[in-house]
């Protein structure tokens, strides 16, 4: 919520029903002890569970024969810039995208300022790639992905 009208904290969940990386601090805050990165967070207030699933993002394109599970193309989280980053990338104008978790179920392409699911191949060359998840409004309703290429 954008205000304190509805608050959910450690008292709303059961530790045994939460991911190992989640720590419930009594009736207070919820702590996360996992590796910095992008995660899918599943909150079930009825079951009192809080499940965290990491998303491993890969660069995928003509340069690696569109291998969405290529372990050499995994992006890492940059804690200073708050984005996923890949340096010395081999992306080419032949086309490339971002793919999550070694498959095509979640893949991003299209407009670099507003990447979309199943978007068109990107055709920009560069060696440093950054992927950002940004909130576009203060009310937390709208998020977008964008990328930069240097």
XYZ file of C-alpha atoms in Angstrom:
150
model
C 0.000 0.000 0.000
C 1.199 3.572 -0.571
C 0.192 4.310 3.024
C -0.147 2.461 6.361
C -3.866 1.621 5.961
C -2.999 -2.023 5.288
C 0.224 -3.322 6.783
C 1.580 -6.843 6.500
C 4.561 -7.858 8.609
C 6.129 -10.871 10.282
C 2.994 -11.572 12.328
C 1.021 -12.331 9.139
C 3.175 -15.338 8.167
C 4.457 -18.626 9.589
C 8.211 -19.176 9.436
C 7.841 -22.845 8.421
C 5.782 -21.819 5.383
C 8.288 -19.250 4.130
C 11.394 -19.621 1.981
C 14.626 -20.294 3.864
C 15.923 -16.836 2.920
C 12.993 -15.169 4.733
C 13.267 -14.410 8.448
C 10.205 -13.258 10.369
C 11.133 -10.872 13.137
C 8.267 -11.514 15.540
C 5.466 -9.058 14.881
C 7.832 -6.720 13.086
C 9.791 -6.542 9.889
C 10.499 -9.326 7.438
C 14.166 -9.880 6.580
C 15.666 -11.339 3.420
C 19.060 -13.044 3.623
C 19.430 -14.178 0.012
C 21.867 -13.021 -2.618
C 21.036 -9.607 -4.153
C 19.189 -9.978 -7.450
C 15.710 -10.058 -8.984
C 13.159 -12.355 -7.409
C 9.539 -13.350 -7.835
C 7.769 -12.945 -4.507
C 4.626 -15.018 -3.888
C 2.586 -13.799 -0.917
C -0.334 -15.925 0.289
C -2.052 -14.337 3.273
C -4.580 -17.189 3.579
C -1.855 -19.827 3.875
C 0.495 -17.421 5.740
C 3.296 -18.215 3.300
C 5.947 -16.054 1.687
C 7.872 -17.758 -1.135
C 10.880 -16.199 -2.868
C 12.012 -17.544 -6.261
C 15.225 -16.182 -7.805
C 15.234 -15.119 -11.423
C 18.494 -15.810 -13.226
C 18.708 -13.562 -16.274
C 20.723 -14.482 -19.372
C 21.738 -12.574 -22.465
C 20.534 -14.581 -25.452
C 21.038 -13.955 -29.135
C 22.637 -14.787 -32.439
C 26.037 -14.442 -30.741
C 25.357 -17.636 -28.679
C 22.989 -19.405 -31.091
C 19.955 -18.330 -28.993
C 20.930 -20.625 -26.110
C 18.723 -19.294 -23.295
C 20.476 -21.536 -20.721
C 24.037 -20.483 -21.626
C 25.811 -20.335 -18.237
C 28.445 -17.976 -19.657
C 25.781 -15.309 -20.271
C 24.286 -14.976 -16.757
C 23.855 -11.407 -15.545
C 24.904 -10.433 -12.015
C 23.253 -7.964 -9.675
C 25.068 -4.667 -9.164
C 24.242 -3.510 -5.619
C 25.510 0.037 -6.249
C 23.525 0.642 -9.442
C 20.531 -1.541 -8.424
C 20.409 -3.383 -11.719
C 21.509 -6.583 -13.386
C 24.748 -6.116 -15.266
C 26.898 -7.971 -17.785
C 30.316 -6.664 -18.805
C 32.248 -7.711 -21.905
C 29.053 -8.872 -23.565
C 29.112 -10.114 -27.119
C 25.689 -8.797 -28.144
C 25.443 -7.876 -31.815
C 23.114 -6.069 -34.177
C 22.027 -9.540 -35.400
C 19.535 -9.558 -32.515
C 19.417 -10.476 -28.836
C 17.112 -10.500 -25.781
C 16.986 -11.142 -22.065
C 15.695 -14.560 -20.948
C 14.998 -15.709 -17.391
C 15.705 -19.054 -15.739
C 17.076 -20.844 -18.792
C 13.861 -20.786 -20.819
C 11.592 -18.641 -22.964
C 8.645 -18.412 -20.525
C 9.969 -15.031 -19.358
C 11.882 -13.082 -22.004
C 12.220 -9.376 -22.637
C 12.830 -7.399 -25.802
C 11.454 -4.515 -27.847
C 11.925 -0.876 -26.846
C 15.029 -0.469 -24.669
C 13.205 2.120 -22.526
C 10.206 -0.149 -21.981
C 11.074 -3.829 -22.511
C 8.118 -6.193 -22.828
C 7.440 -9.903 -22.585
C 8.061 -11.536 -25.992
C 9.206 -8.155 -27.360
C 11.152 -7.855 -30.604
C 14.853 -8.666 -30.719
C 17.182 -5.856 -29.672
C 19.620 -4.774 -32.399
C 22.077 -2.605 -30.485
C 25.753 -3.566 -30.142
C 27.672 -3.020 -26.937
C 29.811 -4.556 -24.239
C 28.225 -3.394 -20.955
C 24.555 -4.292 -20.605
C 22.354 -3.183 -17.698
C 18.801 -4.367 -16.986
C 16.678 -2.255 -14.641
C 13.297 -2.884 -13.021
C 11.802 0.519 -12.264
C 8.671 1.797 -10.612
C 6.979 4.279 -12.936
C 4.485 5.752 -10.435
C 4.659 6.488 -6.734
C 1.615 4.270 -6.057
C 3.569 1.065 -6.867
C 1.025 0.008 -9.505
C 3.267 0.296 -12.523
C 6.679 -1.226 -13.072
C 8.732 -1.442 -16.216
C 11.951 -3.004 -17.418
C 14.504 -0.933 -19.296
C 18.062 -1.558 -20.396
C 21.156 0.390 -21.303
C 23.950 -0.669 -23.639
C 27.412 0.862 -23.727
